[in-house]
Amino acid sequence: MSPSVSSATSEFSRTAPLEPWANFFDTHDRVHGHHPKKILQGPTTLKLPSPSIYLEGLISVKDFENQTGTVAPHFVHTEKENRKRKASQTTVDPLTSELSLSKRRSRPSAPVPLRSEFGDVPGFSKVAFVFASVSISQDGIVKINWPDLKEHDESTTSNCLLQDTPFDQGKTKQVHKAIYDGLPWVAKRFCNIGAGEGQVDIQENLDQVVKEVTRLCKLGYFVTRFIGEAQKQDVEIEQRIRVTDFKLGVEIVDNAVGPSTASGFSLEQYQAAQPNSDSDQLTSDRGLVTWLFEPRRYSKVQHWSGTNEYPPYHRHKLGSTLNAFTHYAYLLSLESMIFCDLQTATIVDENGDGIHVLFDVMTHTLDGSSGVGDHGKTGIQTFLKKHECANRCENLHLSRDGFAEHSGGEDEDN
């Protein structure tokens, strides 16, 4: 879901077919627009209708495939290369191959192959999920409605391809490739919340995933309010900021087999985590194997703040905007929360404009209960000492009561 923005842009809204050649070039040009290209009149021997242009372009097929997660059309390779690729099957990973097949299946003009909806893909497993409903009120209160695993049916169940082993890992989470609804996603779960890697049980993972979902919802809430306030006061900021789309997924576990291989949990761990029917403390989310799903992004990640570092970025519009946003959100939260570890990846919207997507955010709160990385009051005090206001904070008339004094500087970006 996209819980946050006034003009929501789906991260999958710019998916383009690879054929014909023009669409292939357009897709590549959005990813690697810096590749050399020339507009010419064309060779004198080539007769073109008028008016027309002749376009020469250099396309890095390997970069294109790595960046977009799709397979280049066969006609861009020589016959020798095509034979080699077909024989080795090492150019793209199994997920990319399955995604390509899924896209071809969705085209009404293409013949439907006689195969199951999800074929066997080495290193991936078919996993059934149901998704929780997540919403945030006008007052910033996050609400999660959990699905009833006993009452689910085909209309509410989604079959996904989930990578058995992670392709990426941070300090706290492991990231697995996934295909959901024919599109590339990542599925995240927690592997370290302070006790050491691999020491996270089912309930702890659920709690931390819920806290991350809550942070994303609140981030979207504050970003929307921040942009609205800047527009109201006619203050120039970087407005092309969004919060990642996401889904809160719950595995449908076969009681005789156990959770997915990717989850890292055994059947015994799953059974031990289930609620006791005689307990007075039953909760609807007890013992669920949960995942955070996000669209898979291919662009470079840019970091704007750390857990306890808050550069002012006087000469960078996006960095300076996020610096002012952190200050604004602190005040709007009644001085109870700091957004930290802000990072963005850039996507392209329907109009071809770059959108900066925020994800993997952390927070410091008064009681230190918002999830991993929350340093509580100490984290908030660190922000008050290190935050340096510049023009955008001043133009938004953000209060500095309680902040340390800094000499600062003036924003010089456009």
Short mmCIF file of C-alpha atoms in Angstrom, two decimals:
data_model
loop_
_atom_site.label_atom_id
_atom_site.label_comp_id
_atom_site.label_asym_id
_atom_site.label_seq_id
_atom_site.Cartn_x
_atom_site.Cartn_y
_atom_site.Cartn_z
CA MET A 1 0.00 0.00 0.00
CA SER A 2 1.01 3.61 -0.28
CA PRO A 3 -0.10 5.22 2.99
CA SER A 4 1.45 8.57 2.64
CA VAL A 5 1.34 10.96 -0.22
CA SER A 6 -1.01 13.52 -1.61
CA SER A 7 -0.35 12.46 -5.20
CA ALA A 8 0.66 8.83 -4.85
CA THR A 9 2.89 7.42 -7.54
CA SER A 10 3.13 3.65 -7.80
CA GLU A 11 6.66 2.38 -8.08
CA PHE A 12 5.44 0.02 -10.79
CA SER A 13 3.65 2.64 -12.86
CA ARG A 14 6.57 3.07 -15.27
CA THR A 15 6.91 -0.57 -16.33
CA ALA A 16 7.26 -0.67 -20.14
CA PRO A 17 7.20 -3.57 -22.60
CA LEU A 18 10.51 -4.49 -24.15
CA GLU A 19 9.25 -4.78 -27.69
CA PRO A 20 9.36 -3.16 -30.14
CA TRP A 21 12.82 -1.66 -30.27
CA ALA A 22 11.61 1.88 -29.52
CA ASN A 23 10.18 0.84 -26.17
CA PHE A 24 13.37 -1.01 -25.36
CA PHE A 25 15.41 2.11 -26.07
CA ASP A 26 13.04 4.34 -24.07
CA THR A 27 13.30 2.07 -21.05
CA HIS A 28 17.08 1.97 -21.29
CA ASP A 29 17.31 5.72 -21.76
CA ARG A 30 15.46 6.32 -18.48
CA VAL A 31 17.93 4.10 -16.67
CA HIS A 32 21.13 5.16 -18.40
CA GLY A 33 20.37 8.52 -19.94
CA HIS A 34 24.06 9.45 -19.83
CA HIS A 35 24.94 7.00 -22.61
CA PRO A 36 26.03 8.83 -25.77
CA LYS A 37 23.34 9.42 -28.38
CA LYS A 38 23.20 11.68 -31.42
CA ILE A 39 20.40 13.12 -33.51
CA LEU A 40 21.54 13.14 -37.12
CA GLN A 41 20.14 13.40 -40.60
CA GLY A 42 21.25 9.85 -41.19
CA PRO A 43 23.32 8.24 -43.93
CA THR A 44 22.87 9.81 -47.36
CA THR A 45 21.91 6.41 -48.75
CA LEU A 46 19.03 6.12 -46.30
CA LYS A 47 15.77 7.61 -47.53
CA LEU A 48 13.62 8.80 -44.63
CA PRO A 49 10.15 10.36 -44.72
CA SER A 50 10.02 14.05 -43.89
CA PRO A 51 9.94 15.33 -41.23
CA SER A 52 12.04 12.75 -39.37
CA ILE A 53 15.16 12.36 -37.29
CA TYR A 54 17.83 9.70 -37.33
CA LEU A 55 18.83 8.47 -33.89
CA GLU A 56 21.99 6.60 -33.00
CA GLY A 57 22.30 5.13 -29.55
CA LEU A 58 24.70 3.01 -27.51
CA ILE A 59 22.94 0.62 -25.15
CA SER A 60 24.68 -1.43 -22.48
CA VAL A 61 22.55 -4.57 -22.52
CA LYS A 62 24.20 -5.97 -19.40
CA ASP A 63 23.55 -2.76 -17.44
CA PHE A 64 19.99 -2.64 -18.73
CA GLU A 65 19.24 -6.18 -17.56
CA ASN A 66 20.90 -5.67 -14.18
CA GLN A 67 19.14 -2.37 -13.55
CA THR A 68 15.63 -3.30 -14.69
CA GLY A 69 15.54 -6.99 -13.79
CA THR A 70 14.20 -7.85 -17.25
CA VAL A 71 15.58 -9.73 -20.21
CA ALA A 72 16.65 -7.84 -23.33
CA PRO A 73 14.93 -8.82 -26.59
CA HIS A 74 16.69 -11.55 -28.53
CA PHE A 75 17.25 -9.31 -31.54
CA VAL A 76 19.78 -7.11 -29.71
CA HIS A 77 22.21 -10.04 -29.56
CA THR A 78 24.13 -11.83 -32.27
CA GLU A 79 23.15 -15.40 -33.07
CA LYS A 80 26.29 -16.59 -31.30
CA GLU A 81 25.43 -14.65 -28.14
CA ASN A 82 21.87 -15.95 -28.16
CA ARG A 83 23.10 -19.54 -28.42
CA LYS A 84 25.54 -18.95 -25.58
CA ARG A 85 22.90 -17.34 -23.36
CA LYS A 86 20.43 -20.13 -24.04
CA ALA A 87 23.00 -22.80 -23.25
CA SER A 88 24.38 -21.30 -20.07
CA GLN A 89 21.30 -19.54 -18.65
CA THR A 90 23.63 -17.50 -16.46
CA THR A 91 23.02 -14.01 -17.78
CA VAL A 92 19.93 -13.42 -15.65
CA ASP A 93 18.88 -15.01 -12.38
CA PRO A 94 15.94 -17.44 -12.12
CA LEU A 95 13.66 -14.74 -10.74
CA THR A 96 14.24 -12.54 -13.77
CA SER A 97 13.44 -15.44 -16.08
CA GLU A 98 10.21 -16.20 -14.24
CA LEU A 99 9.26 -12.53 -14.27
CA SER A 100 9.77 -12.41 -18.03
CA LEU A 101 7.53 -15.45 -18.44
CA SER A 102 4.93 -13.91 -16.17
CA LYS A 103 4.84 -10.73 -18.26
CA ARG A 104 4.49 -12.71 -21.48
CA ARG A 105 1.63 -14.70 -19.96
CA SER A 106 -0.20 -11.45 -19.20
CA ARG A 107 -0.22 -10.34 -22.85
CA PRO A 108 -3.54 -11.27 -24.50
CA SER A 109 -1.96 -11.56 -27.95
CA ALA A 110 0.69 -14.03 -26.83
CA PRO A 111 0.02 -17.78 -26.78
CA VAL A 112 -0.53 -19.08 -23.26
CA PRO A 113 2.04 -21.74 -22.39
CA LEU A 114 0.72 -25.01 -21.01
CA ARG A 115 2.29 -24.71 -17.58
CA SER A 116 1.27 -23.88 -14.04
CA GLU A 117 0.99 -20.27 -12.91
CA PHE A 118 4.34 -20.65 -11.14
CA GLY A 119 6.84 -23.07 -12.56
CA ASP A 120 9.77 -24.47 -10.63
CA VAL A 121 12.50 -21.85 -10.35
CA PRO A 122 15.78 -23.01 -8.79
CA GLY A 123 16.39 -21.29 -5.46
CA PHE A 124 12.79 -20.05 -5.15
CA SER A 125 9.70 -21.50 -3.51
CA LYS A 126 6.01 -20.91 -4.06
CA VAL A 127 4.64 -19.41 -0.85
CA ALA A 128 1.03 -18.47 -0.11
CA PHE A 129 0.40 -15.14 1.61
CA VAL A 130 -2.46 -13.06 2.90
CA PHE A 131 -1.94 -9.36 3.47
CA ALA A 132 -2.93 -7.28 6.47
CA SER A 133 -4.76 -3.99 6.00
CA VAL A 134 -2.76 -0.98 7.21
CA SER A 135 -4.15 2.54 7.58
CA ILE A 136 -3.34 5.79 9.34
CA SER A 137 -5.90 8.25 10.67
CA GLN A 138 -5.93 12.02 10.24
CA ASP A 139 -4.47 12.21 13.74
CA GLY A 140 -1.52 10.00 12.79
CA ILE A 141 -2.73 6.84 14.53
CA VAL A 142 -1.72 3.64 12.71
CA LYS A 143 -4.20 0.75 12.60
CA ILE A 144 -3.54 -2.80 11.40
CA ASN A 145 -6.34 -5.24 10.63
CA TRP A 146 -4.97 -8.77 10.60
CA PRO A 147 -6.40 -11.39 8.25
CA ASP A 148 -8.18 -14.42 9.66
CA LEU A 149 -5.96 -17.32 8.62
CA LYS A 150 -8.76 -19.79 9.33
CA GLU A 151 -11.22 -18.02 7.05
CA HIS A 152 -9.02 -17.12 4.09
CA ASP A 153 -9.94 -18.35 0.62
CA GLU A 154 -8.60 -18.08 -2.91
CA SER A 155 -9.93 -14.54 -3.28
CA THR A 156 -7.74 -13.29 -0.43
CA THR A 157 -4.72 -15.56 -0.93
CA SER A 158 -1.74 -14.51 -3.03
CA ASN A 159 0.82 -16.97 -4.34
CA CYS A 160 4.32 -15.52 -4.50
CA LEU A 161 7.68 -16.77 -5.61
CA LEU A 162 10.05 -16.22 -2.70
CA GLN A 163 13.82 -16.62 -2.82
CA ASP A 164 14.96 -19.30 -0.37
CA THR A 165 18.13 -17.46 0.66
CA PRO A 166 18.66 -13.69 1.00
CA PHE A 167 20.38 -11.77 -1.79
CA ASP A 168 21.13 -8.85 0.53
CA GLN A 169 21.47 -8.25 4.25
CA GLY A 170 21.86 -5.25 6.52
CA LYS A 171 22.59 -5.00 10.22
CA THR A 172 19.08 -6.00 11.22
CA LYS A 173 17.22 -7.43 8.19
CA GLN A 174 17.61 -9.99 5.45
CA VAL A 175 16.22 -9.22 2.01
CA HIS A 176 14.81 -11.84 -0.37
CA LYS A 177 13.73 -11.41 -3.99
CA ALA A 178 10.07 -12.10 -4.67
CA ILE A 179 7.54 -12.03 -7.48
CA TYR A 180 4.09 -10.87 -6.50
CA ASP A 181 1.33 -10.22 -9.03
CA GLY A 182 3.84 -10.65 -11.86
CA LEU A 183 6.12 -7.86 -10.62
CA PRO A 184 9.49 -7.78 -8.82
CA TRP A 185 9.33 -7.13 -5.08
CA VAL A 186 11.62 -7.71 -2.13
CA ALA A 187 10.50 -9.40 1.08
CA LYS A 188 12.24 -8.38 4.30
CA ARG A 189 12.46 -10.08 7.66
CA PHE A 190 14.48 -9.36 10.79
CA CYS A 191 17.55 -11.42 11.62
CA ASN A 192 19.20 -9.35 14.38
CA ILE A 193 17.55 -7.07 16.91
CA GLY A 194 20.48 -6.84 19.30
CA ALA A 195 20.98 -10.37 20.60
CA GLY A 196 23.07 -11.49 17.62
CA GLU A 197 22.37 -12.71 14.12
CA GLY A 198 19.82 -15.49 13.88
CA GLN A 199 18.53 -14.91 17.42
CA VAL A 200 15.14 -13.54 16.35
CA ASP A 201 12.09 -15.69 17.04
CA ILE A 202 8.73 -15.59 15.26
CA GLN A 203 7.07 -13.16 17.66
CA GLU A 204 10.08 -10.83 17.76
CA ASN A 205 10.18 -10.72 13.97
CA LEU A 206 6.46 -9.95 13.89
CA ASP A 207 6.85 -7.16 16.45
CA GLN A 208 9.72 -5.54 14.55
CA VAL A 209 8.00 -5.81 11.15
CA VAL A 210 4.92 -4.14 12.64
CA LYS A 211 7.08 -1.38 14.09
CA GLU A 212 8.73 -0.80 10.72
CA VAL A 213 5.34 -0.64 9.02
CA THR A 214 4.25 1.85 11.67
CA ARG A 215 7.34 3.99 11.05
CA LEU A 216 6.68 4.00 7.29
CA CYS A 217 3.06 5.03 7.82
CA LYS A 218 4.06 7.85 10.14
CA LEU A 219 6.83 8.93 7.79
CA GLY A 220 4.28 9.23 4.99
CA TYR A 221 1.93 11.15 7.27
CA PHE A 222 4.61 13.68 8.21
CA VAL A 223 5.99 14.02 4.67
CA THR A 224 2.52 14.89 3.39
CA ARG A 225 2.04 17.48 6.13
CA PHE A 226 5.52 18.91 5.53
CA ILE A 227 4.98 19.38 1.79
CA GLY A 228 1.59 20.93 2.46
CA GLU A 229 3.06 23.37 4.96
CA ALA A 230 5.82 24.40 2.54
CA GLN A 231 3.23 25.03 -0.17
CA LYS A 232 1.08 27.02 2.25
CA GLN A 233 4.01 29.24 3.23
CA ASP A 234 5.32 29.40 -0.36
CA VAL A 235 8.69 27.97 0.68
CA GLU A 236 10.69 26.25 -2.04
CA ILE A 237 11.57 22.66 -1.17
CA GLU A 238 12.15 19.43 -3.05
CA GLN A 239 8.55 18.24 -3.43
CA ARG A 240 9.23 15.05 -5.40
CA ILE A 241 9.50 12.99 -2.22
CA ARG A 242 7.48 9.85 -1.60
CA VAL A 243 7.49 6.98 0.88
CA THR A 244 7.88 3.45 -0.43
CA ASP A 245 4.84 1.39 -1.31
CA PHE A 246 4.66 -1.63 0.97
CA LYS A 247 2.59 -4.62 2.02
CA LEU A 248 2.44 -6.45 5.34
CA GLY A 249 2.46 -10.11 4.37
CA VAL A 250 1.54 -13.13 6.47
CA GLU A 251 2.56 -16.64 5.42
CA ILE A 252 -0.14 -19.28 5.21
CA VAL A 253 1.68 -22.12 6.94
CA ASP A 254 0.97 -25.79 6.37
CA ASN A 255 0.78 -27.21 9.90
CA ALA A 256 2.38 -30.44 8.72
CA VAL A 257 5.29 -28.79 6.88
CA GLY A 258 6.03 -25.52 8.64
CA PRO A 259 6.99 -22.03 7.44
CA SER A 260 8.85 -21.29 4.23
CA THR A 261 12.54 -22.04 3.86
CA ALA A 262 13.16 -18.31 3.49
CA SER A 263 11.63 -17.53 6.88
CA GLY A 264 14.36 -19.46 8.69
CA PHE A 265 11.84 -20.91 11.14
CA SER A 266 11.32 -24.63 11.71
CA LEU A 267 8.02 -26.43 12.16
CA GLU A 268 8.84 -26.86 15.86
CA GLN A 269 9.48 -23.12 16.28
CA TYR A 270 6.24 -22.33 14.52
CA GLN A 271 4.22 -24.72 16.68
CA ALA A 272 5.79 -23.35 19.86
CA ALA A 273 4.89 -19.78 18.85
CA GLN A 274 1.20 -20.50 18.36
CA PRO A 275 -1.21 -19.10 20.96
CA ASN A 276 -2.59 -21.31 23.68
CA SER A 277 -6.34 -21.54 23.17
CA ASP A 278 -6.80 -21.58 26.95
CA SER A 279 -4.84 -18.38 27.43
CA ASP A 280 -6.57 -15.15 28.39
CA GLN A 281 -3.91 -13.24 26.46
CA LEU A 282 -4.91 -14.34 22.97
CA THR A 283 -4.17 -11.79 20.27
CA SER A 284 -5.05 -11.97 16.60
CA ASP A 285 -1.43 -11.53 15.52
CA ARG A 286 0.22 -14.05 17.85
CA GLY A 287 2.60 -16.48 16.13
CA LEU A 288 2.26 -15.11 12.59
CA VAL A 289 5.18 -15.48 10.18
CA THR A 290 5.32 -11.95 8.79
CA TRP A 291 7.20 -10.17 6.02
CA LEU A 292 7.53 -6.60 4.82
CA PHE A 293 7.07 -6.45 1.04
CA GLU A 294 8.40 -3.49 -0.96
CA PRO A 295 8.80 -2.94 -4.72
CA ARG A 296 12.26 -3.93 -5.84
CA ARG A 297 14.27 -0.83 -6.73
CA TYR A 298 17.29 -0.77 -9.01
CA SER A 299 18.68 2.73 -8.56
CA LYS A 300 21.54 3.75 -6.33
CA VAL A 301 20.67 4.47 -2.70
CA GLN A 302 21.56 7.88 -1.28
CA HIS A 303 21.93 8.33 2.49
CA TRP A 304 20.96 11.70 3.99
CA SER A 305 21.22 11.13 7.73
CA GLY A 306 22.53 8.47 10.06
CA THR A 307 21.25 7.06 13.32
CA ASN A 308 22.79 10.03 15.12
CA GLU A 309 24.17 12.19 12.31
CA TYR A 310 22.23 15.04 10.66
CA PRO A 311 24.18 16.92 7.96
CA PRO A 312 22.55 20.23 6.89
CA TYR A 313 23.33 19.94 3.14
CA HIS A 314 23.39 23.67 2.47
CA ARG A 315 24.22 23.09 -1.20
CA HIS A 316 21.90 20.20 -2.01
CA LYS A 317 18.19 20.77 -2.44
CA LEU A 318 16.99 17.28 -1.51
CA GLY A 319 19.40 16.95 1.41
CA SER A 320 18.50 20.40 2.73
CA THR A 321 14.79 19.64 2.35
CA LEU A 322 15.10 16.41 4.35
CA ASN A 323 17.11 18.24 6.99
CA ALA A 324 14.25 20.74 7.39
CA PHE A 325 11.71 17.89 7.29
CA THR A 326 13.35 16.20 10.28
CA HIS A 327 13.12 19.47 12.24
CA TYR A 328 9.49 19.98 11.18
CA ALA A 329 8.44 16.43 12.08
CA TYR A 330 10.03 16.75 15.52
CA LEU A 331 7.92 19.84 16.24
CA LEU A 332 4.73 18.37 14.74
CA SER A 333 5.13 15.26 16.90
CA LEU A 334 5.09 17.55 19.95
CA GLU A 335 8.83 17.00 20.37
CA SER A 336 8.35 13.26 20.87
CA MET A 337 9.96 11.74 17.76
CA ILE A 338 12.95 12.15 15.43
CA PHE A 339 13.20 10.53 11.99
CA CYS A 340 16.74 9.32 11.36
CA ASP A 341 18.70 7.16 8.95
CA LEU A 342 16.89 8.79 6.02
CA GLN A 343 17.76 7.30 2.63
CA THR A 344 16.26 7.50 -0.84
CA ALA A 345 16.24 5.67 -4.15
CA THR A 346 15.09 7.37 -7.34
CA ILE A 347 12.29 6.02 -9.53
CA VAL A 348 10.62 7.46 -12.64
CA ASP A 349 6.92 8.38 -12.62
CA GLU A 350 4.39 8.36 -15.46
CA ASN A 351 5.62 11.75 -16.68
CA GLY A 352 9.26 10.71 -16.79
CA ASP A 353 10.12 12.74 -13.68
CA GLY A 354 12.47 11.47 -11.00
CA ILE A 355 10.80 10.68 -7.66
CA HIS A 356 12.83 10.25 -4.46
CA VAL A 357 11.53 7.26 -2.50
CA LEU A 358 12.19 7.08 1.24
CA PHE A 359 12.50 3.65 2.88
CA ASP A 360 14.16 1.77 5.79
CA VAL A 361 13.63 4.69 8.15
CA MET A 362 14.41 4.65 11.87
CA THR A 363 13.11 6.85 14.68
CA HIS A 364 14.08 8.03 18.16
CA THR A 365 11.12 8.35 20.54
CA LEU A 366 10.68 9.43 24.15
CA ASP A 367 10.11 5.88 25.41
CA GLY A 368 12.51 4.19 22.96
CA SER A 369 9.86 1.71 21.83
CA SER A 370 9.62 2.37 18.07
CA GLY A 371 11.89 -0.49 17.03
CA VAL A 372 15.54 -1.30 16.38
CA GLY A 373 17.82 1.74 16.39
CA ASP A 374 15.60 3.77 18.73
CA HIS A 375 17.92 5.47 21.25
CA GLY A 376 15.06 7.05 23.15
CA LYS A 377 15.55 10.42 24.85
CA THR A 378 19.30 10.20 24.24
CA GLY A 379 18.69 10.01 20.50
CA ILE A 380 16.40 13.04 20.62
CA GLN A 381 18.93 15.03 22.64
CA THR A 382 21.64 14.13 20.13
CA PHE A 383 19.50 15.55 17.34
CA LEU A 384 18.93 18.77 19.28
CA LYS A 385 22.68 19.15 19.70
CA LYS A 386 23.68 18.30 16.13
CA HIS A 387 20.87 19.68 13.96
CA GLU A 388 21.92 22.77 12.02
CA CYS A 389 19.19 24.97 10.61
CA ALA A 390 19.55 26.72 7.27
CA ASN A 391 17.27 28.75 5.02
CA ARG A 392 14.48 26.19 4.72
CA CYS A 393 14.10 25.78 8.48
CA GLU A 394 14.10 29.56 8.86
CA ASN A 395 11.69 30.20 5.98
CA LEU A 396 9.28 27.67 7.47
CA HIS A 397 9.57 29.52 10.81
CA LEU A 398 10.53 26.35 12.67
CA SER A 399 11.13 26.95 16.37
CA ARG A 400 14.64 26.41 17.71
CA ASP A 401 13.65 26.25 21.37
CA GLY A 402 15.81 23.61 23.03
CA PHE A 403 18.26 23.33 20.12
CA ALA A 404 21.99 23.95 20.42
CA GLU A 405 23.31 27.06 18.72
CA HIS A 406 25.19 26.67 15.42
CA SER A 407 26.81 29.27 13.21
CA GLY A 408 25.15 27.56 10.21
CA GLY A 409 25.24 28.61 6.60
CA GLU A 410 22.95 29.52 3.75
CA ASP A 411 21.45 27.16 1.20
CA GLU A 412 22.92 27.69 -2.25
CA ASP A 413 21.06 25.02 -4.22
CA ASN A 414 18.48 25.59 -6.93
#
